[in-house]
Tab-separated table of C-alpha atoms (C1' of nucleotides) in Angstrom:
chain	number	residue	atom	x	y	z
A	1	UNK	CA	4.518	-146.405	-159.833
A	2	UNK	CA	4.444	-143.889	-162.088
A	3	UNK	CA	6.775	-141.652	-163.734
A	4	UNK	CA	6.091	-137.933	-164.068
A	5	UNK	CA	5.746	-135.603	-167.363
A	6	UNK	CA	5.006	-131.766	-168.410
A	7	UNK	CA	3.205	-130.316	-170.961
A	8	UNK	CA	3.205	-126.750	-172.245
A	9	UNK	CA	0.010	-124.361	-172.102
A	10	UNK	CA	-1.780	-124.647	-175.086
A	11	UNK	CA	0.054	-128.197	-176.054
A	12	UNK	CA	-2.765	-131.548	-176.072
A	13	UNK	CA	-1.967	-134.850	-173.774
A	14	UNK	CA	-3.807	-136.888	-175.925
A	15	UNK	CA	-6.405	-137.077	-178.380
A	16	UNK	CA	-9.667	-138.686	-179.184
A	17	UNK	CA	-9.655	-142.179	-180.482
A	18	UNK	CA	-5.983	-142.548	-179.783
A	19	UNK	CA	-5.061	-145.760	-177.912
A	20	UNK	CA	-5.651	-144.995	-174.106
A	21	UNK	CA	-2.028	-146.295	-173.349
A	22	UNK	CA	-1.797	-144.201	-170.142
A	23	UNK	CA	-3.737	-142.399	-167.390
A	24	UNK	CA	-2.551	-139.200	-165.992
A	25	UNK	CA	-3.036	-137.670	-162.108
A	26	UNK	CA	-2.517	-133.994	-162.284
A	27	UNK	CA	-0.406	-133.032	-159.839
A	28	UNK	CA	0.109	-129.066	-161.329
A	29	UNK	CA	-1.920	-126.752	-163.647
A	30	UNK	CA	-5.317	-127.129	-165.242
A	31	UNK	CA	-6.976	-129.079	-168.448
A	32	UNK	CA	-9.493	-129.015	-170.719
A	33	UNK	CA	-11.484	-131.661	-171.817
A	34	UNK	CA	-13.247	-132.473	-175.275
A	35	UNK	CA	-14.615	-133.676	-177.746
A	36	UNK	CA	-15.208	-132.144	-181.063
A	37	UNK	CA	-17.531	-133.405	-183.715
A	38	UNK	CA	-16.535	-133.722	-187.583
A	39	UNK	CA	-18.100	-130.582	-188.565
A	40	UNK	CA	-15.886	-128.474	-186.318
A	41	UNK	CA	-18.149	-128.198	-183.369
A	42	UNK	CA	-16.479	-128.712	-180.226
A	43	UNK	CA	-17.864	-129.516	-176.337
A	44	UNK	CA	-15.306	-128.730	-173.661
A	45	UNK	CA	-17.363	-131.792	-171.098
A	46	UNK	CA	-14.714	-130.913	-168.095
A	47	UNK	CA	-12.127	-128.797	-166.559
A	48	UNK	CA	-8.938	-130.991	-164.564
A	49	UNK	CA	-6.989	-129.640	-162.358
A	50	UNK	CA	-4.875	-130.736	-159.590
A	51	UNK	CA	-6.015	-134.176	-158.038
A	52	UNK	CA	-8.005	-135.497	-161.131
A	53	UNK	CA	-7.859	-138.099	-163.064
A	54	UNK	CA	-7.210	-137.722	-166.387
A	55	UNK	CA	-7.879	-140.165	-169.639
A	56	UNK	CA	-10.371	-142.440	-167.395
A	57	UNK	CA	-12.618	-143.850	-168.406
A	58	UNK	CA	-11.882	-144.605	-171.746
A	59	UNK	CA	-13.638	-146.306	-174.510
A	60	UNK	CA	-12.786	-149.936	-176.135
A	61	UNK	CA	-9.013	-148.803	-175.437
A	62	UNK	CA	-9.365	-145.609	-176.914
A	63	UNK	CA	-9.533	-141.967	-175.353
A	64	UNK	CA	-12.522	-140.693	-175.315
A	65	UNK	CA	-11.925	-136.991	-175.471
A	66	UNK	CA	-9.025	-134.289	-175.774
A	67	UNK	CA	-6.952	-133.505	-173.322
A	68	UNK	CA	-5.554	-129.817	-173.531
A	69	UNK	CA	-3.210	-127.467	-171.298
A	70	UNK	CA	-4.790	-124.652	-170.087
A	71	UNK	CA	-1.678	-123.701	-168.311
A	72	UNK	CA	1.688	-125.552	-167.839
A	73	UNK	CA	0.782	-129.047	-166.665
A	74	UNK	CA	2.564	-131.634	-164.812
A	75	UNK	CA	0.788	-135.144	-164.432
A	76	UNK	CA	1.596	-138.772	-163.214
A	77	UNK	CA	1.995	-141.137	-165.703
A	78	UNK	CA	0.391	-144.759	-165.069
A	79	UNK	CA	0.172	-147.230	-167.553
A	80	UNK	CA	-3.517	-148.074	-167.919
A	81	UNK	CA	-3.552	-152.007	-167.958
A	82	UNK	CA	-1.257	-151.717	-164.834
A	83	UNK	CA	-3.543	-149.090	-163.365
A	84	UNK	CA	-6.806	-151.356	-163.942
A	85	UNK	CA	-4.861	-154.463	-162.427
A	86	UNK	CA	-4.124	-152.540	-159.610
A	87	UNK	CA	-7.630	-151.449	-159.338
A	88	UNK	CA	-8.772	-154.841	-159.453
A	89	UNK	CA	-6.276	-155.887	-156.117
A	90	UNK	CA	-6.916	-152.695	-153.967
A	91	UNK	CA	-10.192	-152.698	-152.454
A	92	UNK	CA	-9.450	-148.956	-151.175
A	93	UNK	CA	-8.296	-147.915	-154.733
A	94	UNK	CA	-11.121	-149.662	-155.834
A	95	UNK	CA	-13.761	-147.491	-153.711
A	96	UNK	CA	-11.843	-144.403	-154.376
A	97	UNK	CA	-11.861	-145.026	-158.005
A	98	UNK	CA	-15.479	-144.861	-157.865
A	99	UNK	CA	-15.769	-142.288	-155.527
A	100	UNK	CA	-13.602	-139.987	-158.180
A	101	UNK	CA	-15.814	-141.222	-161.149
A	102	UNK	CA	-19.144	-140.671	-159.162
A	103	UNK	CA	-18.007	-136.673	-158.281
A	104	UNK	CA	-17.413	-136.432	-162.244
A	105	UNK	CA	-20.780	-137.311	-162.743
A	106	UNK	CA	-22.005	-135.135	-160.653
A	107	UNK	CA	-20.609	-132.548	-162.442
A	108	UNK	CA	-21.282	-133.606	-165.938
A	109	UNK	CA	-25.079	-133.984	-164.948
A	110	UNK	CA	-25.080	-130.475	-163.067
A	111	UNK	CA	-23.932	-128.980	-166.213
A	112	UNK	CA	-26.219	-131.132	-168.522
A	113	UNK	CA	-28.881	-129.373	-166.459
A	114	UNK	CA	-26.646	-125.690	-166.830
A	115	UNK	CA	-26.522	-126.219	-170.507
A	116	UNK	CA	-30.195	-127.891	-170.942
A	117	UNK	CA	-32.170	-125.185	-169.302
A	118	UNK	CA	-29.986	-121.494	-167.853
A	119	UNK	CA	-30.130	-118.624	-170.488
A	120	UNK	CA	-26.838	-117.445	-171.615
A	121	UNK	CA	-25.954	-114.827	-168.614
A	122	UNK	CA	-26.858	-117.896	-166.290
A	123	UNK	CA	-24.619	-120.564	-167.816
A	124	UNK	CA	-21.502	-117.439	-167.533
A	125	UNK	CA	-22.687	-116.795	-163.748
A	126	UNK	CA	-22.499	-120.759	-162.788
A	127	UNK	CA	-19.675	-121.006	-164.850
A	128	UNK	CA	-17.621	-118.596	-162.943
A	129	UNK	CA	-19.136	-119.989	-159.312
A	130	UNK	CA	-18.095	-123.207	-160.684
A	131	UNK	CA	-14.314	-122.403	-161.761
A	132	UNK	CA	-14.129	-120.500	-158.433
A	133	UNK	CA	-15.685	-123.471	-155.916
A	134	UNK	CA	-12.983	-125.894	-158.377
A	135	UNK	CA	-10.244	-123.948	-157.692
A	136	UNK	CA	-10.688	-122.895	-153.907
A	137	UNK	CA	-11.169	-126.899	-153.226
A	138	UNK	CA	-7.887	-126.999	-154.517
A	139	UNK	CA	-6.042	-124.269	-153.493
A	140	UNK	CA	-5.387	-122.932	-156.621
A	141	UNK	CA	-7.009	-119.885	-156.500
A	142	UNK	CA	-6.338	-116.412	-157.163
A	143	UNK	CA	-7.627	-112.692	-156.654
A	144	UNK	CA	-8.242	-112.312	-158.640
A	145	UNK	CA	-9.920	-115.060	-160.013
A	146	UNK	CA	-7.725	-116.125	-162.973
A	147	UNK	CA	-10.151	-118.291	-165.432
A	148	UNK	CA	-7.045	-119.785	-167.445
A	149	UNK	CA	-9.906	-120.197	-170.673
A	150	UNK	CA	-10.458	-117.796	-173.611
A	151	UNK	CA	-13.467	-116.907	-174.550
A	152	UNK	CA	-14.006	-119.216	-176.892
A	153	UNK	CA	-13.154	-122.153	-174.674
A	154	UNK	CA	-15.486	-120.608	-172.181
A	155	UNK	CA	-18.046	-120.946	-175.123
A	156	UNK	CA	-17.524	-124.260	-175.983
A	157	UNK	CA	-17.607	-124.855	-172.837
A	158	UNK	CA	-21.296	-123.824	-172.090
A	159	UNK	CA	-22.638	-124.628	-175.526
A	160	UNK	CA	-22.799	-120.221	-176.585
A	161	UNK	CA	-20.519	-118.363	-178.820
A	162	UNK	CA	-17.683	-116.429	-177.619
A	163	UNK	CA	-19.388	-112.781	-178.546
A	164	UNK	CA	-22.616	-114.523	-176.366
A	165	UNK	CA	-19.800	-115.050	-173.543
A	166	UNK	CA	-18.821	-111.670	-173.651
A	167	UNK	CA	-21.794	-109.834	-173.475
A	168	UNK	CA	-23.020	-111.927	-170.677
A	169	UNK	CA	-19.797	-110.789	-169.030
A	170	UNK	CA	-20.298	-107.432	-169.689
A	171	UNK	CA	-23.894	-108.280	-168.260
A	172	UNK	CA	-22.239	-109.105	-165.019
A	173	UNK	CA	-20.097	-106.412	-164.797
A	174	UNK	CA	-23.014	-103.711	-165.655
A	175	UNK	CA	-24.760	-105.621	-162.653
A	176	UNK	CA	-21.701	-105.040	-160.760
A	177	UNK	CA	-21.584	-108.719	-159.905
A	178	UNK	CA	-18.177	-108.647	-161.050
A	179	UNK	CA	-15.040	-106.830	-162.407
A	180	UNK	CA	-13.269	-107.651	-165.535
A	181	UNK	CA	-9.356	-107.622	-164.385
A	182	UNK	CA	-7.075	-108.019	-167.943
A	183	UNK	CA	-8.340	-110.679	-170.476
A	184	UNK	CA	-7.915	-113.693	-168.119
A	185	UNK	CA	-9.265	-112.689	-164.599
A	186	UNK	CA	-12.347	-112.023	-162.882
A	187	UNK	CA	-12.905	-110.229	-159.505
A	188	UNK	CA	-16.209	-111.715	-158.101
A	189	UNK	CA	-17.676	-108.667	-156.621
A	190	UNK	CA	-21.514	-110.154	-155.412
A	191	UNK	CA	-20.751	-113.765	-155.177
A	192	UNK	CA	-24.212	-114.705	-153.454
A	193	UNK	CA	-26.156	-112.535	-156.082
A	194	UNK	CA	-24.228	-114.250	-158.521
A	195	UNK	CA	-25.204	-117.797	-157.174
A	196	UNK	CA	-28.678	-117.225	-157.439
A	197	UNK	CA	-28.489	-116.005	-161.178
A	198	UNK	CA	-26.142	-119.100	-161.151
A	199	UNK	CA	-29.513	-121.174	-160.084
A	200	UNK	CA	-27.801	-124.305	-160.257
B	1	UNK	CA	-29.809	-159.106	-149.504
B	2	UNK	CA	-32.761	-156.689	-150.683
B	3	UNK	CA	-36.138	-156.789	-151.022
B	4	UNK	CA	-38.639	-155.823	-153.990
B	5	UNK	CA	-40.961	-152.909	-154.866
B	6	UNK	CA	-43.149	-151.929	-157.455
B	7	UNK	CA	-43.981	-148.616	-158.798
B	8	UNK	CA	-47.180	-147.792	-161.401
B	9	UNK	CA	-47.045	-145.688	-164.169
B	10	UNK	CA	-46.187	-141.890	-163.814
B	11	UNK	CA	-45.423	-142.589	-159.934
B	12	UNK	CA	-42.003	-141.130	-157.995
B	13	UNK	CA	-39.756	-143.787	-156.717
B	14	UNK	CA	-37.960	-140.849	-154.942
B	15	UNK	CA	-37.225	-136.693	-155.097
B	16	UNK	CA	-34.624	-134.248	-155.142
B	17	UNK	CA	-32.939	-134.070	-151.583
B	18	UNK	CA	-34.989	-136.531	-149.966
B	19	UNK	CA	-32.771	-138.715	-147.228
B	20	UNK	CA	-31.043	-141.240	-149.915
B	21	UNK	CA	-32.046	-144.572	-147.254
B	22	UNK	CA	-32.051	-146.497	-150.291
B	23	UNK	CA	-30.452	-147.556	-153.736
B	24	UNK	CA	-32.411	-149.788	-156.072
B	25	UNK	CA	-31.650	-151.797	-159.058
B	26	UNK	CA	-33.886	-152.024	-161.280
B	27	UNK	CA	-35.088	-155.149	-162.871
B	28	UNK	CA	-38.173	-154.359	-164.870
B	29	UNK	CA	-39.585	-150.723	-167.023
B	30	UNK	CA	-38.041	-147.675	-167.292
B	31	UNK	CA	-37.604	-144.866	-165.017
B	32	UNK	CA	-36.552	-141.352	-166.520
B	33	UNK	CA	-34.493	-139.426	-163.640
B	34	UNK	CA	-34.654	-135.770	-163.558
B	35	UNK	CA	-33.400	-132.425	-161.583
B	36	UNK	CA	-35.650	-129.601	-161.215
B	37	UNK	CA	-34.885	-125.956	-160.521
B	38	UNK	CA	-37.081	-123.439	-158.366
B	39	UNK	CA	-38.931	-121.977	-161.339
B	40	UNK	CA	-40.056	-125.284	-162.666
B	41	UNK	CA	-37.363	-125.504	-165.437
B	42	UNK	CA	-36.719	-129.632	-165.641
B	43	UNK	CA	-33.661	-130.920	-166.609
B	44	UNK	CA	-34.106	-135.324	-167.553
B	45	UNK	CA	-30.321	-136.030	-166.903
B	46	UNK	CA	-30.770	-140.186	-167.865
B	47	UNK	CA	-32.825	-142.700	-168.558
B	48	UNK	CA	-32.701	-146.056	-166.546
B	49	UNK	CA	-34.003	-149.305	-167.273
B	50	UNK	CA	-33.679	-152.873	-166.386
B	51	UNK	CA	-30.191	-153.634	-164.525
B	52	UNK	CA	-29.258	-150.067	-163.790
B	53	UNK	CA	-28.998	-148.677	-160.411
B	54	UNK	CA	-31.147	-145.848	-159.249
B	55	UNK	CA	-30.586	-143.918	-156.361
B	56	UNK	CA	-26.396	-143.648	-156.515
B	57	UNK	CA	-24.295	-141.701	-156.149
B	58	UNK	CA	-26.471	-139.447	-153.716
B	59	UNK	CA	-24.816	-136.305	-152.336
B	60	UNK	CA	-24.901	-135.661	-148.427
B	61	UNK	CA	-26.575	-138.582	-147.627
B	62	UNK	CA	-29.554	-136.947	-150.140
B	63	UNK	CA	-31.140	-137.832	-153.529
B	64	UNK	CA	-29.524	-135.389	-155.893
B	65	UNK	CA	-32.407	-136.272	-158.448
B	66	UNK	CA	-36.157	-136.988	-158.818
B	67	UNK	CA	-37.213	-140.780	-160.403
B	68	UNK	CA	-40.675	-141.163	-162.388
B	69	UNK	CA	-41.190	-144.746	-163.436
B	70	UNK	CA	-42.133	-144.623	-167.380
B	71	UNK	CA	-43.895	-147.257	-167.602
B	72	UNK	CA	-44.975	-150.112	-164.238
B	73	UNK	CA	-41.404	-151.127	-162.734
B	74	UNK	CA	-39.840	-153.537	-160.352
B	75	UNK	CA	-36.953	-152.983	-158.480
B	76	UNK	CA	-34.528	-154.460	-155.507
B	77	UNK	CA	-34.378	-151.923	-152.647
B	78	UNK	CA	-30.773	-151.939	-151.119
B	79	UNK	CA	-30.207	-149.960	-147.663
B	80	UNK	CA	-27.819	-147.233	-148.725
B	81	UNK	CA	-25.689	-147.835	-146.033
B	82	UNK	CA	-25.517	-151.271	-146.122
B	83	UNK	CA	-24.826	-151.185	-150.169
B	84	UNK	CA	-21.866	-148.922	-149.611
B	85	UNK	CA	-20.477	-151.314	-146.639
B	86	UNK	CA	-20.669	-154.378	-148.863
B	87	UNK	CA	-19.040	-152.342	-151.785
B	88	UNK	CA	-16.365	-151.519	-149.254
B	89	UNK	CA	-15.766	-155.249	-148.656
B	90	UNK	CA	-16.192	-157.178	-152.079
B	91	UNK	CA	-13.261	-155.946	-154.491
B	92	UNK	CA	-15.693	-157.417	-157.472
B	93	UNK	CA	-18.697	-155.715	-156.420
B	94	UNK	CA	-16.420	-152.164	-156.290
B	95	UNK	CA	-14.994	-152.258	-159.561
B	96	UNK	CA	-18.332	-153.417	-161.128
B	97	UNK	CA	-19.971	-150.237	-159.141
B	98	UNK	CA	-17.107	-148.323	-161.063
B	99	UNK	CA	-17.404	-149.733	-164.070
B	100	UNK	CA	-21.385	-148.988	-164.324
B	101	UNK	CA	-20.661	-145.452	-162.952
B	102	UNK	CA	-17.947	-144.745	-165.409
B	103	UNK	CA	-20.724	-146.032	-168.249
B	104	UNK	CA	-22.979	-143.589	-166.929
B	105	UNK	CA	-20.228	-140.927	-166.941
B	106	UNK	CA	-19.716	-141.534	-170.625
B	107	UNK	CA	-23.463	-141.586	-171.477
B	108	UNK	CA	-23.812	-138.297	-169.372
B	109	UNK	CA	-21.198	-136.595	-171.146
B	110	UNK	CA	-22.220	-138.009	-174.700
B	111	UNK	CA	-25.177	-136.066	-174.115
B	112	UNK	CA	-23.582	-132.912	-173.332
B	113	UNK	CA	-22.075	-132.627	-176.653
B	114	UNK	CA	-25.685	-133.461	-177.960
B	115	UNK	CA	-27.735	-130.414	-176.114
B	116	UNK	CA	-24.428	-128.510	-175.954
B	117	UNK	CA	-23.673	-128.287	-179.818
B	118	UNK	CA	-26.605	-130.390	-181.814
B	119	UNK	CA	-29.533	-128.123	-183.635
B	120	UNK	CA	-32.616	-129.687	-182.699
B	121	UNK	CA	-33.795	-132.383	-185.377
B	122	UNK	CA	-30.091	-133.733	-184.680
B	123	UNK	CA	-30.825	-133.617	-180.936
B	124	UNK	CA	-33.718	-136.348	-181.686
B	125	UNK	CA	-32.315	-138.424	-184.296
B	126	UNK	CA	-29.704	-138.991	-181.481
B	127	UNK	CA	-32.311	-139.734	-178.598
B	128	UNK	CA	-33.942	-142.082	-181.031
B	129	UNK	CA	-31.095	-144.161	-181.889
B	130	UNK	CA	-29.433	-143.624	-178.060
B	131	UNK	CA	-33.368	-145.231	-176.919
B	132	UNK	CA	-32.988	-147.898	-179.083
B	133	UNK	CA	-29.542	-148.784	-178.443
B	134	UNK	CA	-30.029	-148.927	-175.239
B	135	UNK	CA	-33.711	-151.022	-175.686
B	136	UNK	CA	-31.636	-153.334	-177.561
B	137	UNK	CA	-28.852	-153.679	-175.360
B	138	UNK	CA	-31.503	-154.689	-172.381
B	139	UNK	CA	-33.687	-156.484	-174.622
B	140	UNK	CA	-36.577	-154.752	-173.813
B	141	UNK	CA	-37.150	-153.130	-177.754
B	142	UNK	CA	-40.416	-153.546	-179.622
B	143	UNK	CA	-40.984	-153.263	-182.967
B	144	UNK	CA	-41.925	-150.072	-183.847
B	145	UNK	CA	-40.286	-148.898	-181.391
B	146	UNK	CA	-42.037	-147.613	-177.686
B	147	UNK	CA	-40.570	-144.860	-176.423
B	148	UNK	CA	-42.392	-144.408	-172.966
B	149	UNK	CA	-42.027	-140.904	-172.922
B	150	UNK	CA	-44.495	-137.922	-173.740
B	151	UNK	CA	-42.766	-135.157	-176.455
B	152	UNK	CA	-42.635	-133.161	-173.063
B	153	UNK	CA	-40.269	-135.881	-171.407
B	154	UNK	CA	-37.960	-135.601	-174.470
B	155	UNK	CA	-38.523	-132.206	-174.585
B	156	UNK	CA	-36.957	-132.079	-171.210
B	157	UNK	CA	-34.177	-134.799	-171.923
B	158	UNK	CA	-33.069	-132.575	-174.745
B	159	UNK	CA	-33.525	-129.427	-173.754
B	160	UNK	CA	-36.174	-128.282	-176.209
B	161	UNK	CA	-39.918	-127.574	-175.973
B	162	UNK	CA	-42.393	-130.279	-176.887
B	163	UNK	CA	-43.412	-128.678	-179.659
B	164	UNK	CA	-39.974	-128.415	-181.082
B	165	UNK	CA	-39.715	-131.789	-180.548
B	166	UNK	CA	-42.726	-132.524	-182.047
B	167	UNK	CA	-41.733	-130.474	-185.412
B	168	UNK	CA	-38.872	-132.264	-185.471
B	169	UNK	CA	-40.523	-135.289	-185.428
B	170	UNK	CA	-42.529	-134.346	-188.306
B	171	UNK	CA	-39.463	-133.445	-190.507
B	172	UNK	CA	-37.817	-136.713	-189.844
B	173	UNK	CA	-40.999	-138.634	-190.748
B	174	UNK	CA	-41.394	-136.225	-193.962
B	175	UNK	CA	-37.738	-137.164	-194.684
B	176	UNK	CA	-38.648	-140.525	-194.439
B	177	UNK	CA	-36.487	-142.079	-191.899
B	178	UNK	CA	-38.969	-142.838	-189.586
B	179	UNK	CA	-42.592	-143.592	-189.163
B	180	UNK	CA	-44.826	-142.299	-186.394
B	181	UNK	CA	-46.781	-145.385	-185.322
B	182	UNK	CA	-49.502	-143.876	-182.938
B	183	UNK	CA	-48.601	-141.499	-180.269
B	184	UNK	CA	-45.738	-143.646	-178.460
B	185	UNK	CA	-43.880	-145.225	-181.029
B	186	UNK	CA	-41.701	-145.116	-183.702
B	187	UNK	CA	-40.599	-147.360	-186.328
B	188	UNK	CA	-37.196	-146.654	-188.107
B	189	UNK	CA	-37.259	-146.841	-191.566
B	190	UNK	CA	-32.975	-145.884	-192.272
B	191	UNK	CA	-31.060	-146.608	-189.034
B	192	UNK	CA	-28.080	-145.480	-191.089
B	193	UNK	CA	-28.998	-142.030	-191.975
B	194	UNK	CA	-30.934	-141.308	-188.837
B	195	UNK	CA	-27.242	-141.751	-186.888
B	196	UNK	CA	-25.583	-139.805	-189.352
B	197	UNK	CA	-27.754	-137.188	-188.731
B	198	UNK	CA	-27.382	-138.047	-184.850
B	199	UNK	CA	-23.258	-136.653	-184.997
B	200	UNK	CA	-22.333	-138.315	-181.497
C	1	DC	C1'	-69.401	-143.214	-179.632
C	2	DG	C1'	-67.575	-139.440	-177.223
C	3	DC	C1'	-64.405	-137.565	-173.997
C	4	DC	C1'	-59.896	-135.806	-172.771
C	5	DA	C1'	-55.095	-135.545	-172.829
C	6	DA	C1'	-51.378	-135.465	-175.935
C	7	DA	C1'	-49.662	-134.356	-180.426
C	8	DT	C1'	-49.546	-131.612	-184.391
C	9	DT	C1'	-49.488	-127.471	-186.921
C	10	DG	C1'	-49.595	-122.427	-187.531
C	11	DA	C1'	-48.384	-117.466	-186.365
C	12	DT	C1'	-45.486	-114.599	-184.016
C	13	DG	C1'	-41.746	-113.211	-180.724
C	14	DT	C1'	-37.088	-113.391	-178.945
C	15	DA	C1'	-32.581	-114.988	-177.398
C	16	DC	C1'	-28.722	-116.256	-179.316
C	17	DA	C1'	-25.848	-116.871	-183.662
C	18	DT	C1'	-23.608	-114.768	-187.276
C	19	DC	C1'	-21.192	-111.236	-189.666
C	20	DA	C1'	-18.498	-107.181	-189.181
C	21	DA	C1'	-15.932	-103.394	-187.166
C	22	DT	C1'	-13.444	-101.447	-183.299
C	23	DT	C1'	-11.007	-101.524	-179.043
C	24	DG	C1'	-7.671	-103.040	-175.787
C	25	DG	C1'	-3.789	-105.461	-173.609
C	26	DG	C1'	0.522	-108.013	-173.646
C	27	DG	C1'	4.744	-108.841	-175.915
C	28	DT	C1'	8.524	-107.624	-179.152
C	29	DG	C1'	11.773	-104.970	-181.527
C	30	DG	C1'	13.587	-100.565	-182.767
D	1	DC	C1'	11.003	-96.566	-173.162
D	2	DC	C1'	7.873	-96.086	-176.547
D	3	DA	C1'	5.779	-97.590	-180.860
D	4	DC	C1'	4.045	-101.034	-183.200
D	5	DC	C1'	1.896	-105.414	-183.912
D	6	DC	C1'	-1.140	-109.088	-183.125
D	7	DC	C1'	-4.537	-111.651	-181.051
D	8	DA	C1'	-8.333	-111.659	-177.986
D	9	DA	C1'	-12.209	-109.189	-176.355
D	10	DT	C1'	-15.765	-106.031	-176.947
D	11	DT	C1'	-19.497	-103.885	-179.234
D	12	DG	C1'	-22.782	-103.156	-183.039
D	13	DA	C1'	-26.044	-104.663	-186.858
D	14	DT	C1'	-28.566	-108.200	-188.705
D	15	DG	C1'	-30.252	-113.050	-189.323
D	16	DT	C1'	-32.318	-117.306	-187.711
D	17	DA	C1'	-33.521	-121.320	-184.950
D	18	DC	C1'	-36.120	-122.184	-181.384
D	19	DA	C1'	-39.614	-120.525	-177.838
D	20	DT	C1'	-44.028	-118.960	-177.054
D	21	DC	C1'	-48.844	-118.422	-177.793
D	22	DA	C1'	-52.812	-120.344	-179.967
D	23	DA	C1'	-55.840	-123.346	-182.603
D	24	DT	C1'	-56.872	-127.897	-184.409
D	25	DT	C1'	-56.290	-132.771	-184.843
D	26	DT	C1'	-55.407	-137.355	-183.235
D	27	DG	C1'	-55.806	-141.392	-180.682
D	28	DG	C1'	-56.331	-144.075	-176.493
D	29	DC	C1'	-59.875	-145.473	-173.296
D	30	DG	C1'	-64.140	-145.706	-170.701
DNA sequence: CGCCAAATTGATGTACATCAATTGGGGTGG
DNA sequence: CCACCCCAATTGATGTACATCAATTTGGCG
């Protein structure tokens, strides 16, 4: 149904406010979501990766966030009034559809509660549980762990600063809950100590 | 298909990882759902009111949050397994299901951007506006407005303390864009400038 | 009228943000 | 292959918004 494209790490899908002319299904590498407000200030609301839906649900025919490649992505192209009419004629579709959306929300509301209430070295610690759980589901994972987000994206992420990030990772590692492996990976040293600082 | 309950004031319709038996929809007050972690740390992740469903998704066949009615509320019960088998048979019913879970998705990641990157007085110039809207949109608003919830409850929904909330409160009253009528409502004197200040 | 819970306001403490300097790792060109 | 560069990460010094602790004030209700 759909044909296939491939973007470049670092390159955007798509944009907020842009027409939502098509939905994606990741079939390689991982994405960002956002949205960023006029001032500059940016919330990274999701991580895709292989599997996900991407560009659903949008808004009055727009996008509602920014799409970005962590890595190199490859993705299923569907054309969205197609997709919803097909929706709308496959009762299985239909069900899985809402199945997908009702794991996002999930998500979005465990990290409302991540962002809401954890101190700093708490959000880092769930964040890295999280990333890890997301990419063991699906098969994706590395030791070790390679996080595919700066810093900063880790910071927008979690509502902190990148410098807050960092301590809190040198936190962990001082705690010897984990080992800092280049500028991109993570070696989970303590993961059950780490998912009770991770309270979530 | 289901039959009706009521619920007082301040009384749980359900908790955190009780057996999810059964979904409800509600169709009268307001019911503020809410996660809670170990050390008491409360997390309100939505407010629902009249023609929202309460008690989906669930995760494991259990509640993943707690429901206090607001204010006295009414609601058809639905046997959770019985709701999901009709969903699975009525291709109307399952895209409606998605389509209120996807608006719950985009509510629930609105607010992430709001506690994620919003200082405080912008955090409740958008819960005032997102109360209203969504008073409006149900037809349940008063004028002033009646929020239902204590400065702790928002306190909780934004992920301040009540008496950050309250301060904040104060400064948008002294700025004159809204008047406290009493210790539950609100008027709003300059819808405009109260969103602007709101970002989202 | 008087009680009590909730809200407001004030004083102080602290976690995180901000500003600034240094370090480190990956890639490129000599 | 090594030296250099550049960007990201780390670490340090300081500032600030919000949390915490505490004292009044307000308003809804019997």
């Amino acid at each position: 149904m759909g044909g296939r494209r491939r973007w470049s790490k670092r390159e955007f899908m798509y944009r907020t406010d842009e027409p939502a002319r098509t939905v994606y299904k990741i079939t390689k590498g991982i994405v960002a979501e956002s949205r960023t407000l006029d001032d500059g200030r940016r919330q990274i609301i999701g991580i895709r990766t292989v599997g996900d839906l991407c560009g659903y649900p949008e808004h009055r025919g727009r996008y509602l966030f920014c799409a970005e490649a962590l890595t190199e992505v490859e993705a299923c192209a569907f054309d969205g009034e197609k997709f919803v009419a097909f929706i709308g004629r496959d009762i299985d579709l239909a069900c899985a559809l809402a199945e997908d959306v009702s794991d996002r929300l999930r998500r979005a509301t465990r990290n409302l509660t991540v962002i809401g209430q954890l101190k700093s070295t708490e959000r880092v610690a769930h964040f890295l549980v999280e990333i890890h759980e997301l990419y063991v589901s699906r098969h994706i994972c590395t030791h070790p762990l390679t996080l595919h987000l700066t810093r900063q994206e880790i910071a927008d992420y979690l509502g902190l600063t990148l410098e807050t990030v960092s301590r809190s990772f040198s936190r962990l590692r001082d705690m010897r809950l984990i080992a800092l492996v280049g500028g991109d990976a993570v070696a989970i040293l303590d993961e059950d100590r780490l998912s009770h600082i991770a309270k979530v």
